[in-house]
mmCIF file of C-alpha atoms in Angstrom:
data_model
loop_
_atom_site.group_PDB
_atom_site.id
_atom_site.type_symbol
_atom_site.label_atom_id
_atom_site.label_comp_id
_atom_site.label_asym_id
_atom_site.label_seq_id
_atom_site.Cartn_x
_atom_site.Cartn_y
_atom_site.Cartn_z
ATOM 1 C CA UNK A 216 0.000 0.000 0.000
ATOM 2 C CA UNK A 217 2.708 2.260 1.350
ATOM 3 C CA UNK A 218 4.861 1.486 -1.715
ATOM 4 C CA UNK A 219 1.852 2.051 -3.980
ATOM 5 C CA UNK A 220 1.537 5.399 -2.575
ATOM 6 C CA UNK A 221 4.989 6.677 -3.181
ATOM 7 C CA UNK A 222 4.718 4.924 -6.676
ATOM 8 C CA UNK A 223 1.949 7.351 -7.661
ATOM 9 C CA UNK A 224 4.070 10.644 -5.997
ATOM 10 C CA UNK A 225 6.860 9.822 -7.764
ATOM 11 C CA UNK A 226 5.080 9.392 -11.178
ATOM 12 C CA UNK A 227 3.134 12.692 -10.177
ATOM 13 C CA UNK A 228 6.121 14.316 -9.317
ATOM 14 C CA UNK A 229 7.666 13.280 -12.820
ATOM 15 C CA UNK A 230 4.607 13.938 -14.749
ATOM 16 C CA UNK A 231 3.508 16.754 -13.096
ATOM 17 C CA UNK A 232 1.212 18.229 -16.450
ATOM 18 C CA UNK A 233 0.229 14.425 -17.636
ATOM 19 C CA UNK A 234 -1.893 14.111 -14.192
ATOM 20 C CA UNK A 235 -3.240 17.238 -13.847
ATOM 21 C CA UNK A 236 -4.453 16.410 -17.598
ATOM 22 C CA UNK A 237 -5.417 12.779 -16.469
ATOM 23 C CA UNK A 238 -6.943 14.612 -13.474
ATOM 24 C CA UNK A 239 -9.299 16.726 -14.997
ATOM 25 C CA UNK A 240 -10.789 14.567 -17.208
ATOM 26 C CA UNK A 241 -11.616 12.308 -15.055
ATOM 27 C CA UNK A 242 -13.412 15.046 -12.728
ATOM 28 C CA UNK A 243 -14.864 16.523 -15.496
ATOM 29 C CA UNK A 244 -16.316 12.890 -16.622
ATOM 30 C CA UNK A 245 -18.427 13.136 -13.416
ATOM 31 C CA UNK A 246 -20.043 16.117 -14.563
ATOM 32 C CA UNK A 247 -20.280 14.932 -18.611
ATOM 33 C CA UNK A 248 -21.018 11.373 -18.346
ATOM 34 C CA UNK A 249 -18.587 9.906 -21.135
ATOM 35 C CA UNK A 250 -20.639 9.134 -24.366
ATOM 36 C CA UNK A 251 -20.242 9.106 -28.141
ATOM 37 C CA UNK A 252 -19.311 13.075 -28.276
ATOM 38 C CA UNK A 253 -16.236 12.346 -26.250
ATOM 39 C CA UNK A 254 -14.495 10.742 -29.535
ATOM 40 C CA UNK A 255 -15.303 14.140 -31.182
ATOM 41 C CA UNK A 256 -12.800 16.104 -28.353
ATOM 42 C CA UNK A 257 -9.790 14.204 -29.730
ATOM 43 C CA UNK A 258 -7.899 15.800 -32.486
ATOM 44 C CA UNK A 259 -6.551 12.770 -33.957
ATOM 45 C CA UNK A 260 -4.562 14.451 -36.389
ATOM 46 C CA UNK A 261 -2.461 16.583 -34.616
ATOM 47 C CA UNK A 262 -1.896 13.285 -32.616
ATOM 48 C CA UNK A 263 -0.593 11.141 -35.437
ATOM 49 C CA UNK A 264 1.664 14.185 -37.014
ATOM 50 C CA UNK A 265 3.044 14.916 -33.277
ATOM 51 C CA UNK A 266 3.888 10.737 -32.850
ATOM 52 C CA UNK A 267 5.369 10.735 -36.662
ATOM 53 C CA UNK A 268 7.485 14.227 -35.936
ATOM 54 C CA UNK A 269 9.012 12.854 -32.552
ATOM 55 C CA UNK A 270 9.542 8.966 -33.784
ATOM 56 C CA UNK A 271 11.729 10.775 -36.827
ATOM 57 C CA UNK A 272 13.387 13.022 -34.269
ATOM 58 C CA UNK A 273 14.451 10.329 -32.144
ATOM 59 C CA UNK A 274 15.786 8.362 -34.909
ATOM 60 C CA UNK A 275 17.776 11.345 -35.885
ATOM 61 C CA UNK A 276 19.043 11.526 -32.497
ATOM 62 C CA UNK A 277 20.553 8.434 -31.740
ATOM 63 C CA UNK A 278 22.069 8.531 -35.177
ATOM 64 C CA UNK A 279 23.990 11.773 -33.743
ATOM 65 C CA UNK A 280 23.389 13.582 -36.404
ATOM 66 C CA UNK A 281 22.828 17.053 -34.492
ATOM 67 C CA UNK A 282 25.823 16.378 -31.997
ATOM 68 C CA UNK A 283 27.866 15.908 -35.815
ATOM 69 C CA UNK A 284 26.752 18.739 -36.787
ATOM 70 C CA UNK A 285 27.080 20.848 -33.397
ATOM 71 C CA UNK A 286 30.422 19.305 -32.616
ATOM 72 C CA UNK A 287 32.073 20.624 -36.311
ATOM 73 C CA UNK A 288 31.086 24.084 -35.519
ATOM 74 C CA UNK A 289 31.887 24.331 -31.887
ATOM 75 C CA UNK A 290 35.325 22.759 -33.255
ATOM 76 C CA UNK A 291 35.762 25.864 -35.727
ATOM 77 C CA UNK A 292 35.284 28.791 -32.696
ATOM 78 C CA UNK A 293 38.497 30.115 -30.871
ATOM 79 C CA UNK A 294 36.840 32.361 -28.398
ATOM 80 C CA UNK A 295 34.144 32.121 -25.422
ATOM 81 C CA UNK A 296 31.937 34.549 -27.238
ATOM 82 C CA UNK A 297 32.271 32.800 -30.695
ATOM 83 C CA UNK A 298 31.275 29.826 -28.854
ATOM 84 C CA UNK A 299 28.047 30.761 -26.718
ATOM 85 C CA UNK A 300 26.171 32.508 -30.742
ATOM 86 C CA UNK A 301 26.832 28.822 -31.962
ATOM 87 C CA UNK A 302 25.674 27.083 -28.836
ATOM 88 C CA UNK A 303 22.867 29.601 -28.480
ATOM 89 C CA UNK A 304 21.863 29.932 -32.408
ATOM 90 C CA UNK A 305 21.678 26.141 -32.702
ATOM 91 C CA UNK A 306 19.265 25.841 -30.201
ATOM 92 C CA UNK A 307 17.831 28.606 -32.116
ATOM 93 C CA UNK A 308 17.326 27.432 -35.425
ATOM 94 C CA UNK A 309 17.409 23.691 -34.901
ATOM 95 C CA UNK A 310 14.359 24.161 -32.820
ATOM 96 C CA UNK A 311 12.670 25.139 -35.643
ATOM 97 C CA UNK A 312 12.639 22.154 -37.387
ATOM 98 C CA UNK A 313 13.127 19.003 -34.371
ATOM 99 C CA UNK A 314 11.886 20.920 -31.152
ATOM 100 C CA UNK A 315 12.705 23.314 -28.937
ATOM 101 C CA UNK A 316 12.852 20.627 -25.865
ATOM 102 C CA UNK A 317 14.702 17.996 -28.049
ATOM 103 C CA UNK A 318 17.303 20.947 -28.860
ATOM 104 C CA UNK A 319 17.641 21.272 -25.310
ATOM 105 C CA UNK A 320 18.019 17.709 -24.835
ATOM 106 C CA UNK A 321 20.901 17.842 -27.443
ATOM 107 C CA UNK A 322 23.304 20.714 -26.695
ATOM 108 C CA UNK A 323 22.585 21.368 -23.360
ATOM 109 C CA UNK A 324 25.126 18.547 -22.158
ATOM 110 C CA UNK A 325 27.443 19.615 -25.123
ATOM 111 C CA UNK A 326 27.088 23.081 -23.411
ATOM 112 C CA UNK A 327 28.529 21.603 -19.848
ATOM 113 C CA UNK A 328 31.132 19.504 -21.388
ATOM 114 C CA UNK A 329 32.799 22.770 -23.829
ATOM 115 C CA UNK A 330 32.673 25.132 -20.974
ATOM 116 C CA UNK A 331 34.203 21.763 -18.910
ATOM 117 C CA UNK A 332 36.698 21.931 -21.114
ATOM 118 C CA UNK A 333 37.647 24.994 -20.846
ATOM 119 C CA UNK A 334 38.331 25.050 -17.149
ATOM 120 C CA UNK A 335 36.352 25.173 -14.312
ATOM 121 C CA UNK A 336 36.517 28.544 -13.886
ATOM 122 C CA UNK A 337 34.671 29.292 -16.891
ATOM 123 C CA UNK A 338 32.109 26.461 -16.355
ATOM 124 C CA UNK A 339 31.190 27.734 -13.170
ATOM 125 C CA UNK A 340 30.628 31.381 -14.638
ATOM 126 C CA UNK A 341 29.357 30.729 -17.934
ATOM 127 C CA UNK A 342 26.544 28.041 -17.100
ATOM 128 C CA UNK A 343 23.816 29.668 -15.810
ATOM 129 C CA UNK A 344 24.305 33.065 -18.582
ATOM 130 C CA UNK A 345 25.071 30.191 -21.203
ATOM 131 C CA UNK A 346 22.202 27.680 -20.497
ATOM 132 C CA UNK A 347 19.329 30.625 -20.085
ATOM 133 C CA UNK A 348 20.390 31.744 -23.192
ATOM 134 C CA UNK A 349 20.324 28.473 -24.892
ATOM 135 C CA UNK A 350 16.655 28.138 -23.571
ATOM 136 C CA UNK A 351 15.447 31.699 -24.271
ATOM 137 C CA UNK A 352 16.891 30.646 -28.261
ATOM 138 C CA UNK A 353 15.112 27.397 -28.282
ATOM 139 C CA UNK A 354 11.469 28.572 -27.097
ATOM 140 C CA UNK A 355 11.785 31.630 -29.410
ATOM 141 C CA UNK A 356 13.276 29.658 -32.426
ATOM 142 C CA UNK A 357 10.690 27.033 -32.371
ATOM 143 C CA UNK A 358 8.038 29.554 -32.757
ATOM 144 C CA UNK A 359 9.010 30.132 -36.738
ATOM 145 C CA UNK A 360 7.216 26.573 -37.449
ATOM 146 C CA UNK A 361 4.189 24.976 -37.145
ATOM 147 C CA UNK A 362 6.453 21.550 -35.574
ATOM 148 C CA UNK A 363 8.211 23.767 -34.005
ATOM 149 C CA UNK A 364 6.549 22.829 -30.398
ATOM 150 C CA UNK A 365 3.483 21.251 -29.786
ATOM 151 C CA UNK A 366 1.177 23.801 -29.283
ATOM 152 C CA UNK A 367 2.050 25.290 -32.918
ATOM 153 C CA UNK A 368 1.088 21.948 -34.585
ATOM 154 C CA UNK A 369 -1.628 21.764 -32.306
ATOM 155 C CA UNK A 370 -3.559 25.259 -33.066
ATOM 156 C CA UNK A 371 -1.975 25.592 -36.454
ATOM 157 C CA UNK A 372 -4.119 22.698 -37.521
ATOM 158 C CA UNK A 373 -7.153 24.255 -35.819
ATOM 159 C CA UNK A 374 -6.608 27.802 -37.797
ATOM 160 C CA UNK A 375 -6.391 25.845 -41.285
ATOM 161 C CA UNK A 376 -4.057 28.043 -42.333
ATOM 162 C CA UNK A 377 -1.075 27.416 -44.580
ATOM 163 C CA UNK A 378 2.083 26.625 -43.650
ATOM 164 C CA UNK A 379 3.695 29.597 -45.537
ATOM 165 C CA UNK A 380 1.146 31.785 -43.877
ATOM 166 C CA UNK A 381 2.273 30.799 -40.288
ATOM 167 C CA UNK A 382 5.488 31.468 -40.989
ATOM 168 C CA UNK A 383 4.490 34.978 -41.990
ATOM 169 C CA UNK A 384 2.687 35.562 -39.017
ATOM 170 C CA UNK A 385 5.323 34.506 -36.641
ATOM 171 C CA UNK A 386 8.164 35.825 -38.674
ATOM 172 C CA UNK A 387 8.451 39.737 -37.353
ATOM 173 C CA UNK A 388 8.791 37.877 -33.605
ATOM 174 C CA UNK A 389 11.190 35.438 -34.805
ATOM 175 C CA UNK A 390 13.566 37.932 -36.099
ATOM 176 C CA UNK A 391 12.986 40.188 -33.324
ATOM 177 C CA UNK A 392 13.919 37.406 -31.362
ATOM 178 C CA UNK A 393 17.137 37.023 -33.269
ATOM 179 C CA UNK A 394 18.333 40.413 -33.056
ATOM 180 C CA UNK A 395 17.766 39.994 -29.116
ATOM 181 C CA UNK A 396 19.665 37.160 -28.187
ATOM 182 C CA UNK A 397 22.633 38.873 -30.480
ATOM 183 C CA UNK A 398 21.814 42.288 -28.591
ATOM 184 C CA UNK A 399 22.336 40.049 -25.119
ATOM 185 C CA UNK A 400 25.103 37.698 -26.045
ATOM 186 C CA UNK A 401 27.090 41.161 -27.211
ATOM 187 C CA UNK A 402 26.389 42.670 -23.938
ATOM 188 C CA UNK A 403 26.748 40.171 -21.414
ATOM 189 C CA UNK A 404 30.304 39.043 -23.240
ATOM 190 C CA UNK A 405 31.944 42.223 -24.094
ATOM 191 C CA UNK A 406 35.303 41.547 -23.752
ATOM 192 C CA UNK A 407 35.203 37.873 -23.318
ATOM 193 C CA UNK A 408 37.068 36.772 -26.486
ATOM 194 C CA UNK A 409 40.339 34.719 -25.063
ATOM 195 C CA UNK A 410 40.809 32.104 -26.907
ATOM 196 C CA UNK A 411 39.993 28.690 -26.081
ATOM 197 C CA UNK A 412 41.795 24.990 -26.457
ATOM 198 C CA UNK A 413 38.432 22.975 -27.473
ATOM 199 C CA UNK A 414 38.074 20.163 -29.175
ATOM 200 C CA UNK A 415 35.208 18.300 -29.330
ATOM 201 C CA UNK A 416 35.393 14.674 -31.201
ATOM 202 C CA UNK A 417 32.838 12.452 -32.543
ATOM 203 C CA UNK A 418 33.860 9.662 -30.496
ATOM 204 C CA UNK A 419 32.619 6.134 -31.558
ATOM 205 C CA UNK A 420 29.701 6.680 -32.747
ATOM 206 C CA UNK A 421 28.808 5.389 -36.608
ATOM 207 C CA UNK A 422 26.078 6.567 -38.639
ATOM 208 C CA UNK A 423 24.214 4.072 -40.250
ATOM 209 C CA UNK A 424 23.357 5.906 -43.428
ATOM 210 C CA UNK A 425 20.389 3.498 -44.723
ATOM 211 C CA UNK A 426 18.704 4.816 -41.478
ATOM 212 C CA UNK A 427 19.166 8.475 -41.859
ATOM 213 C CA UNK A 428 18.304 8.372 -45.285
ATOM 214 C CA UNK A 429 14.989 6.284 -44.105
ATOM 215 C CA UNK A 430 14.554 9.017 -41.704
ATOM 216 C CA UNK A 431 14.975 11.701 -43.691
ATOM 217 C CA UNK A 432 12.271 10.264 -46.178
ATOM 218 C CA UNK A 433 10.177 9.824 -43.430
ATOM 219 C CA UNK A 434 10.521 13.339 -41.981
ATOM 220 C CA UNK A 435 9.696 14.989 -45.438
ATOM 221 C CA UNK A 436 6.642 12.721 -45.317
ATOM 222 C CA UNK A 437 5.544 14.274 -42.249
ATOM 223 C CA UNK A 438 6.473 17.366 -43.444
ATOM 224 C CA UNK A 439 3.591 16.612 -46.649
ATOM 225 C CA UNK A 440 1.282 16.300 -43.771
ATOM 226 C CA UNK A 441 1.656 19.047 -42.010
ATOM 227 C CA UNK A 442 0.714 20.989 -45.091
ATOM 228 C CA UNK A 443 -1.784 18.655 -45.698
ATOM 229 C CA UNK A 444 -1.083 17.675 -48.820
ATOM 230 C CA UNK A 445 -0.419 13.784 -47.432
ATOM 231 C CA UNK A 446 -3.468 12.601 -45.144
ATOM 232 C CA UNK A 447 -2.381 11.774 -41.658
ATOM 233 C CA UNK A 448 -3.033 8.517 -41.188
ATOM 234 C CA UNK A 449 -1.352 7.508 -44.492
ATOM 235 C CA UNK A 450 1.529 8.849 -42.848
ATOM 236 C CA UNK A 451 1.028 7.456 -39.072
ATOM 237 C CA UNK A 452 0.922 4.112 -40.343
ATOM 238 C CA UNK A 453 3.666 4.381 -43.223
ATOM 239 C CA UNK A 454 6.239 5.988 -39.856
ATOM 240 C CA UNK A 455 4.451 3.174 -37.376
ATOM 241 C CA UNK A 456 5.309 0.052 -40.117
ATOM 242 C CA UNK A 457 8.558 1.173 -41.080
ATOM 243 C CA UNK A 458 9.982 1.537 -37.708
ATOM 244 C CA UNK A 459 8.741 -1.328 -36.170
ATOM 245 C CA UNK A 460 10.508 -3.250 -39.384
ATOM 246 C CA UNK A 461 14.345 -1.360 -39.311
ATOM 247 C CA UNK A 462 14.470 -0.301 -36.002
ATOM 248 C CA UNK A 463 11.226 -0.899 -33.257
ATOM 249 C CA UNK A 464 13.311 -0.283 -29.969
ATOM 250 C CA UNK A 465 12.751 3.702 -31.164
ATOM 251 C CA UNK A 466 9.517 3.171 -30.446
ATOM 252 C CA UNK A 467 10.477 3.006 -27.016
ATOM 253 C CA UNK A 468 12.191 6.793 -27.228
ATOM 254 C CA UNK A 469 8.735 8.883 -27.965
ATOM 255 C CA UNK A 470 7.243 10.840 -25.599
ATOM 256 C CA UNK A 471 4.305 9.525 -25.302
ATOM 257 C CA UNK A 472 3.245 11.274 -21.711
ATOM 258 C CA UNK A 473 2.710 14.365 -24.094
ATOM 259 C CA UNK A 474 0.331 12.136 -26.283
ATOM 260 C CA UNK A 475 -1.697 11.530 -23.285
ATOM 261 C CA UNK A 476 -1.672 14.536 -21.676
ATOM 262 C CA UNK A 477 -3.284 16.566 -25.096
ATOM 263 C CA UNK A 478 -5.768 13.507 -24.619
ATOM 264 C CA UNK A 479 -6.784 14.318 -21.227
ATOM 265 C CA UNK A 480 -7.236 18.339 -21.678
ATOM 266 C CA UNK A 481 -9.008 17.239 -25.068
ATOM 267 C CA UNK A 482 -11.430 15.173 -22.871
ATOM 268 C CA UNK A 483 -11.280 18.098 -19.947
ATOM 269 C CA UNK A 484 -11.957 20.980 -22.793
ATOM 270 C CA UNK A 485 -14.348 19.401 -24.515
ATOM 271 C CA UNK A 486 -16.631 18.337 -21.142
ATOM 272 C CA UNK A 487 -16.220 22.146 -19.768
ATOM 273 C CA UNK A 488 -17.279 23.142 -22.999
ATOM 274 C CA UNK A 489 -20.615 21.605 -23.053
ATOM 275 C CA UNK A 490 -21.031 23.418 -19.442
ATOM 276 C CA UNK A 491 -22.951 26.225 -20.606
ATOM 277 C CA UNK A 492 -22.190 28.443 -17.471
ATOM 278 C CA UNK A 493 -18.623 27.640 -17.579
ATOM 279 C CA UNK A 494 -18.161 28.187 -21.322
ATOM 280 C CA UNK A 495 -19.967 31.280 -21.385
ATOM 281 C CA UNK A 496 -18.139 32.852 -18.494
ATOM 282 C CA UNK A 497 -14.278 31.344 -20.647
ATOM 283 C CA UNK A 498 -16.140 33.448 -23.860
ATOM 284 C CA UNK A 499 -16.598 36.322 -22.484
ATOM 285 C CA UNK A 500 -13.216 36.906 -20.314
ATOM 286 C CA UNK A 501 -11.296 35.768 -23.570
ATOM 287 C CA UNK A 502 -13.271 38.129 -25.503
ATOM 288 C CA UNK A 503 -10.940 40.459 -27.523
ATOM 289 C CA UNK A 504 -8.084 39.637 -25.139
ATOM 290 C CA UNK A 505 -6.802 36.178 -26.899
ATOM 291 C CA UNK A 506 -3.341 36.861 -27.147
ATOM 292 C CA UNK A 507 -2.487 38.654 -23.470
ATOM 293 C CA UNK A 508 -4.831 35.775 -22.032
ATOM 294 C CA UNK A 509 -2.556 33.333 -22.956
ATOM 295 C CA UNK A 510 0.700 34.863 -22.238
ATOM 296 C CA UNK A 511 -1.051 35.083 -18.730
ATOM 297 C CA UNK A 512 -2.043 31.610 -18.489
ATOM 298 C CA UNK A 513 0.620 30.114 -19.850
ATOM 299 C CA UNK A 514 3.143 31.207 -17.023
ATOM 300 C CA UNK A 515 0.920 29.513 -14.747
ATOM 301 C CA UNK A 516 0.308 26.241 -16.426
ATOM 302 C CA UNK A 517 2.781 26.773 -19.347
ATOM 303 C CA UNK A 518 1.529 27.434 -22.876
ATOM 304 C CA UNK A 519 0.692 23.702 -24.207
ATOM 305 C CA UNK A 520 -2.380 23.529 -22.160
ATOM 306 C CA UNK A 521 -3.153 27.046 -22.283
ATOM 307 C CA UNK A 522 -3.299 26.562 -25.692
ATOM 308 C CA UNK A 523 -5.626 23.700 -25.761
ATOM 309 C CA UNK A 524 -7.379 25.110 -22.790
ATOM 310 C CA UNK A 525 -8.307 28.543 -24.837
ATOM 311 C CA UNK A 526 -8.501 27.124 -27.973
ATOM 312 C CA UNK A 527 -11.877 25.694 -26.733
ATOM 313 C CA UNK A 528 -13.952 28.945 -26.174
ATOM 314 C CA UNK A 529 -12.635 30.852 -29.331
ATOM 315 C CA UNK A 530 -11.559 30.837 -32.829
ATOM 316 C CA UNK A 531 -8.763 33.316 -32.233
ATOM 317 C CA UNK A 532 -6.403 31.113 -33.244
ATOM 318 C CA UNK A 533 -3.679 33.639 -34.694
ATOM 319 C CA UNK A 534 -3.816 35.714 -31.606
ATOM 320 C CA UNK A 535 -3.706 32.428 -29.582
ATOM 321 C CA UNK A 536 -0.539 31.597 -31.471
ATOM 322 C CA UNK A 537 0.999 34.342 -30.945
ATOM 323 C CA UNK A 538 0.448 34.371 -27.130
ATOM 324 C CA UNK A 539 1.241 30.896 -26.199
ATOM 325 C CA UNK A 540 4.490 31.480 -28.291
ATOM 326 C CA UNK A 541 5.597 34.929 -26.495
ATOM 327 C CA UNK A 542 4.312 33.493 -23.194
ATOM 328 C CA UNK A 543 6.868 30.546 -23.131
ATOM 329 C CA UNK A 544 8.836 32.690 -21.917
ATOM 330 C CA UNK A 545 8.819 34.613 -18.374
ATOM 331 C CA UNK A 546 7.886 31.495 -15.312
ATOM 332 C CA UNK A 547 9.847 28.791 -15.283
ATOM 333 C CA UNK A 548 7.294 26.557 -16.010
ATOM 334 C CA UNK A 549 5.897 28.977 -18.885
ATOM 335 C CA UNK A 550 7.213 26.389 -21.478
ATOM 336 C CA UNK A 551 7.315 22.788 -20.064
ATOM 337 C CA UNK A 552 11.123 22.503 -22.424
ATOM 338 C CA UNK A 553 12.650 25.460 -19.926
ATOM 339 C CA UNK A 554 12.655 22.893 -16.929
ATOM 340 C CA UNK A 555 15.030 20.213 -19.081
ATOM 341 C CA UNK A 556 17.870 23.189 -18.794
ATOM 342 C CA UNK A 557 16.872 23.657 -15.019
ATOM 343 C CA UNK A 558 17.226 19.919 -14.453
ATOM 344 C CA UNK A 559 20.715 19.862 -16.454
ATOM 345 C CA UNK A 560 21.783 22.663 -14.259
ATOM 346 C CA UNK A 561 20.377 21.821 -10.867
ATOM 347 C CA UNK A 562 22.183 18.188 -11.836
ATOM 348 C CA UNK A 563 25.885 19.770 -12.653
ATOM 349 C CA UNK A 564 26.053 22.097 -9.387
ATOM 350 C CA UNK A 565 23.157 22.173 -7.000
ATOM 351 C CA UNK A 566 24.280 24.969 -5.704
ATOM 352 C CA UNK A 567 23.500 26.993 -8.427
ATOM 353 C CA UNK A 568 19.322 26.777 -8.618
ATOM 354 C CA UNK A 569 18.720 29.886 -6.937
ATOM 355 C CA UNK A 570 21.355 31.963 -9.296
ATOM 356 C CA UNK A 571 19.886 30.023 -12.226
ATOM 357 C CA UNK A 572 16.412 31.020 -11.247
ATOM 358 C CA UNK A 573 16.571 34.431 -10.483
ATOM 359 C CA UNK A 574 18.921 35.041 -13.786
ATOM 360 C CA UNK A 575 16.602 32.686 -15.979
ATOM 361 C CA UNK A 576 13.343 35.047 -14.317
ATOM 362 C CA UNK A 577 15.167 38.131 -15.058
ATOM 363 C CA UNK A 578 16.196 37.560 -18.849
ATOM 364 C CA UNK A 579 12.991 35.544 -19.754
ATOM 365 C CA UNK A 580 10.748 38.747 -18.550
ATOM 366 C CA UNK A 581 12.872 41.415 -20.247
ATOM 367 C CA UNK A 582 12.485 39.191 -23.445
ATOM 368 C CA UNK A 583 8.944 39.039 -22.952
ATOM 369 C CA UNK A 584 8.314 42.641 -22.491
ATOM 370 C CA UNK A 585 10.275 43.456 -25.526
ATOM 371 C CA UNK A 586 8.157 41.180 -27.619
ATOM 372 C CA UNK A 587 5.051 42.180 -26.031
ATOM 373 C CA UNK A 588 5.708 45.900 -27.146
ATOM 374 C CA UNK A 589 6.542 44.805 -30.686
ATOM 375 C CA UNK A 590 3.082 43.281 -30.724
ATOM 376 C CA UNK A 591 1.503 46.421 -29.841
ATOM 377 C CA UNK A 592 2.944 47.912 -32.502
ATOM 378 C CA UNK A 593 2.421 45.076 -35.344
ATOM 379 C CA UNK A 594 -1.342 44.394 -34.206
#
């Protein structure tokens, strides 16, 4: 019993979002008995495309392509400033295209083993500036693209807008975005170009190229989907077969706790929103006030479900976009990937939380406000 207990906390404690998801659906099943409508709630699409995008990414991963890649150009920079716009503009623009919490996931260790390397003096320093930077770049970078994080896929599919035309809409913020993280990286290392003995090297790891190649065919598949030109459950089951054929253990490596917990808010949305009281009172405090809404909500319960949450009581969806993107930044839990970089650096020196919060806080809200005031002057 005991050991059941602690079981359950310790899977609560690791899936924090996943049971408040599971959580509410379940409550909210007392109040809407389940029934034929409940299949309606699921968007099975975004599902399929969001299982296809992170089987493909994983498969890229433990091929090692993006530590190749990262590890050539780290390799080619002499100086400690040279070194944080690579670490920090990968995360950028790789998040773009495989995620801004698998980008984390990738260079986030490469971060603490080059500043390793280059004493522990500089480690101890550089982390916490370094890593908040690398997460800043990743949650701004991924909001180019509608894979770019979840929530994009999610409500770009609900807009029915084109691909090209979410781009657009996200592109003055993206390059905004840019122009900050060079504006920071300047200012916070003026001065700081010594030179640096790194070397990075590829260590034993071989490529199979049959399997990147099978991944890369399968990525531009999903890709076709995502612009709906290829119908999504052509391409779930085309990703689902060939996997389990070449290589089924990466089955193993999705994230499926993020499947489940869009399920659960699907289930919790769609019960709340056949509350008439409830959805009337969401519609009318929403009204007009889509985009600061969500920056609001999602530094209290980060902007994946605020994005399903909202999406449910209008048809906002551009303004709803552009809120759940800007307000992945400010709380740490604003954007579910900003807690990987905490865990990395609570891991490497415990000691260092507290700076790493209060820095991460700091940064992540002067960001925010800048973007926020170059909405008010695009809208």
């Amino acid at each position: 019993m005991i050991r059941g207990i602690k079981k359950i906390g310790e899977f609560v404690r690791k899936e924090t979002v996943l049971s408040v998801a599971l959580f509410l659906a379940v409550i909210s099943a007392f109040v809407v008995p389940p029934d034929r409508a409940y299949v309606d709630y699921i968007d099975f699409r975004t599902l399929a495309i969001l299982f296809c995008l992170m089987t493909v990414v994983a498969g890229f991963s433990q091929q090692g392509i993006f530590n190749i890649v990262a590890k050539g150009m780290i390799n080619r920079m002499g100086s400690l400033m040279a070194v944080t716009f690579v670490l920090a503009f990968m995360c950028f623009f790789f998040s773009m295209f495989i995620t801004n919490d698998v980008s984390l996931i990738t260079f986030v260790p490469m971060t603490l083993t080059v500043l390793g390397m280059a004493g522990e003096e500089v480690l101890t320093r550089w982390m916490v500036p370094v890593i908040t930077l690398q997460t800043i770049a990743a949650n701004l970078g991924s909001m180019l693209t509608p894979i770019g994080n979840p929530q994009n896929l999610y409500l770009y599919g609900l807009a029915g807008i084109s691909a090209g035309r979410f781009v657009l809409l996200m592109l003055p913020y993206t390059v905004a975005s840019a122009a900050l993280l060079v504006i920071w990286i300047i200012v916070c290392m003026k001065g700081k170009n010594r030179q640096l003995e790194i070397r990075l090297s590829d260590g034993d790891v071989q490529v199979d190229r049959k399997l990147v190649g099978i991944y890369c065919i399968l990525f531009v598949l999903s890709l076709l989907t995502v612009a709906r030109i290829v119908p999504y459950w052509v391409t779930f089951a085309v990703v689902l077969v060939v996997v389990l054929i070449c290589q089924r253990r990466l089955l193993l490596k999705v994230d499926y706790s993020l499947i489940f917990t869009f399920v659960g808010f699907f289930v919790f949305i769609g019960n709340m929103g056949r509350i008439d009281g409830f959805r009337i009172f969401v519609e009318n405090v929403l009204g007009g006030h889509e985009m600061i809404t969500s920056v609001i909500a999602s530094q209290v319960i980060s902007n994946v479900p605020a994005a399903v949450l909202l999406s449910g009581f209008t048809d906002s969806y551009t303004d709803l976009i552009i809120g759940t993107n800007l307000g992945g930044l400010g709380t740490l839990i604003a954007s579910m990937a900003s807690l990987i970089s905490f865990k990395y650096v609570a891991r490497q020196d415990k000691g260092a939380r507290g700076r790493y919060l209060a820095y991460f806080t700091f940064a992540n809200v002067l960001f925010l406000a800048v973007l926020i005031c170059i909405w008010n002057i695009i809208k």
